[in-house]
C-alpha positions as CSV (number, residue, x, y, z in Angstrom):
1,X,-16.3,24.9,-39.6
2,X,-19.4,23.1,-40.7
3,X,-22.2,25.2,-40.9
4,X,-26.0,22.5,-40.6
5,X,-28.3,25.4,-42.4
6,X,-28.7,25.1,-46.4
7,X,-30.7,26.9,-48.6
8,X,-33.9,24.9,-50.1
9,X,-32.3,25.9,-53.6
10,X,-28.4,24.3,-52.5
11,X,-30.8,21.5,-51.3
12,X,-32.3,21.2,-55.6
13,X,-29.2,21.7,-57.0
14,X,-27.5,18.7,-54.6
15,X,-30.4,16.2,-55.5
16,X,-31.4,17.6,-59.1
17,X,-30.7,15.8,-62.6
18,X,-27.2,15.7,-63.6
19,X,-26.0,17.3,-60.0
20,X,-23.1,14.5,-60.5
21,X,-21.7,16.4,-63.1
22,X,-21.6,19.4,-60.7
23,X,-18.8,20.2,-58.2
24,X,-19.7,21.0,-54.7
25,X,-18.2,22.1,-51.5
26,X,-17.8,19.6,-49.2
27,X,-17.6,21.5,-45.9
28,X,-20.3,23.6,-46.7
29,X,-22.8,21.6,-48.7
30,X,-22.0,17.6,-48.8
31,X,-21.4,17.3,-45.1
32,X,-24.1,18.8,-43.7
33,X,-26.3,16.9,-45.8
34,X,-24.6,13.5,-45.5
35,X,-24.4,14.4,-41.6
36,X,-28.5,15.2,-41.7
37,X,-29.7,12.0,-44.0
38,X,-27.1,9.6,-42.8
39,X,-26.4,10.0,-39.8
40,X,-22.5,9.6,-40.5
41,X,-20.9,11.3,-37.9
42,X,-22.8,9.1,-34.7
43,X,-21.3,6.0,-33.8
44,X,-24.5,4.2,-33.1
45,X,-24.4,0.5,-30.5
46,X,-26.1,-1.2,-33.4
47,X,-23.9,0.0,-36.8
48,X,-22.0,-3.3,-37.5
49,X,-17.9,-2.5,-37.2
50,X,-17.2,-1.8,-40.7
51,X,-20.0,1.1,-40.2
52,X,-18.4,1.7,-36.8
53,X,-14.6,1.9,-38.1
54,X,-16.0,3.8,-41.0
55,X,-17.6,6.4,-39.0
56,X,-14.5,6.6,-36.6
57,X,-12.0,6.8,-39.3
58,X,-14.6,9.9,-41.1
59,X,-14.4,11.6,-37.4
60,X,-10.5,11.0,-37.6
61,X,-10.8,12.5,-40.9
62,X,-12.9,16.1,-39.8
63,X,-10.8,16.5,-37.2
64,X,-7.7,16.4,-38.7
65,X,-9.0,18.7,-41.7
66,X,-10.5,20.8,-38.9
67,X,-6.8,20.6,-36.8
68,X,-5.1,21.4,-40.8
69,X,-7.2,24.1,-41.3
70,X,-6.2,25.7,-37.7
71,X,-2.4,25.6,-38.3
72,X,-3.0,26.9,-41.8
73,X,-4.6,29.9,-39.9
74,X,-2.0,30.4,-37.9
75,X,0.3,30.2,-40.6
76,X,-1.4,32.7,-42.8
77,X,-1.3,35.2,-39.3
78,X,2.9,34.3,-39.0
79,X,3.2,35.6,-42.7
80,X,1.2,38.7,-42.2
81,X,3.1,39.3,-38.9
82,X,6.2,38.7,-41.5
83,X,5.0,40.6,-44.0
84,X,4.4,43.8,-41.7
85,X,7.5,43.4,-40.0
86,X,10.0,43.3,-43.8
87,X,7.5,46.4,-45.0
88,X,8.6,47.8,-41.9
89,X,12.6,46.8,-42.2
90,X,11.9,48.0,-46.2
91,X,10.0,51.5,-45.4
92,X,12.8,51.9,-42.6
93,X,15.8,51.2,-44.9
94,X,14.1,53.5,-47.7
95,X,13.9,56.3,-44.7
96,X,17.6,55.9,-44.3
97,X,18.7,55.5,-47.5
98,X,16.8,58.7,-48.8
99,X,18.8,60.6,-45.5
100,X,21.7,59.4,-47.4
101,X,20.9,60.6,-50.7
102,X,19.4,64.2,-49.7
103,X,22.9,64.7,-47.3
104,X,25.3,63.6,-50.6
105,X,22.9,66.1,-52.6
106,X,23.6,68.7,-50.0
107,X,27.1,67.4,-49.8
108,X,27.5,67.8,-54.0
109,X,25.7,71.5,-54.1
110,X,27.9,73.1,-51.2
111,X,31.1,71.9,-53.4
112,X,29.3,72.8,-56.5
113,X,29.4,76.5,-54.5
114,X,32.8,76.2,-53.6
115,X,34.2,75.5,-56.9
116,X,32.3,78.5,-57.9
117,X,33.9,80.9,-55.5
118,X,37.3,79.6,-56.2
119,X,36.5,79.8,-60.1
120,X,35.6,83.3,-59.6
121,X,38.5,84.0,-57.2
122,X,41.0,82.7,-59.9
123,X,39.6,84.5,-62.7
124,X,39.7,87.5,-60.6
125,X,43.5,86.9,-60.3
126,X,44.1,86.0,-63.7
127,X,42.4,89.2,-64.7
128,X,44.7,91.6,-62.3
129,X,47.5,89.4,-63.2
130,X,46.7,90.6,-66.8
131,X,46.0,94.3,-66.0
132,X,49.2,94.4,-64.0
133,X,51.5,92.8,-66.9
134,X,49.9,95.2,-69.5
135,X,50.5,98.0,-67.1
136,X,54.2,96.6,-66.8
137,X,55.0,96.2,-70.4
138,X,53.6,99.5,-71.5
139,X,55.8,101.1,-68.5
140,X,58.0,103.5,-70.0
141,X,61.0,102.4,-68.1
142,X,60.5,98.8,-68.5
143,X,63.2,97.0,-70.6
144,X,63.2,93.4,-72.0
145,X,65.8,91.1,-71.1
């Protein structure tokens, strides 16, 4: 929106030497100015009707800039409302997805366990399996075949 205040120094800078080789703001600084010396934006009775078409076609123009500006507002709010909503879909996947990842880690350590009880289990065999051959073979009444 058009703000009608300027600073005394904007004011220099607009009407100093070599301003045309500067780049100003129209909202904020041209306008204003151009709205305060001539009168632009009042369709007078006595402006002739190129002034008159002129002036209609520049309130044509603000109001479409001021109607472009509005949707690009309300644009920029439907991508923040977007944006929230992914980084929610995102922080919820990550949620589930870690679940996932500490229940196969749980999952991998309780069969890690498992194989280690049932290596332990078989060596233990292996080991009496052993004892009780070498007590068979250095029986007295054993006899190969």
């Amino acid at each position: 929106m058009i703000s009608d205040f300027l600073s005394k120094s904007t004011i220099s800078r607009v009407f100093s030497d070599g301003s045309e080789d500067l780049s100003f703001r129209y909202e904020e600084t041209v306008r204003p100015i151009a709205k305060a010396l001539l009168d632009m934006e009042t369709i007078e009775e006595d402006d002739t009707m190129d002034v008159q078409a002129m002036k209609s076609l520049l309130k044509y123009k603000i109001k479409r800039i001021e109607e472009l500006e509005q949707h690009i507002e309300h644009l920029n709010s439907l991508i923040d409302k977007q944006k929230i909503q992914f980084h929610e879909k995102i922080d919820e996947e990550r949620e589930r997805f870690n679940k996932s990842i500490d229940f196969l880690k749980e999952q991998v350590a309780y069969k890690d366990k498992r194989m280690d009880l049932l290596l332990e289990s078989v060596t233990a065999k292996d080991r009496r399996i052993e004892e009780l051959l070498t007590r068979l073979l250095s029986c007295h009444n054993y006899k190969e075949v």
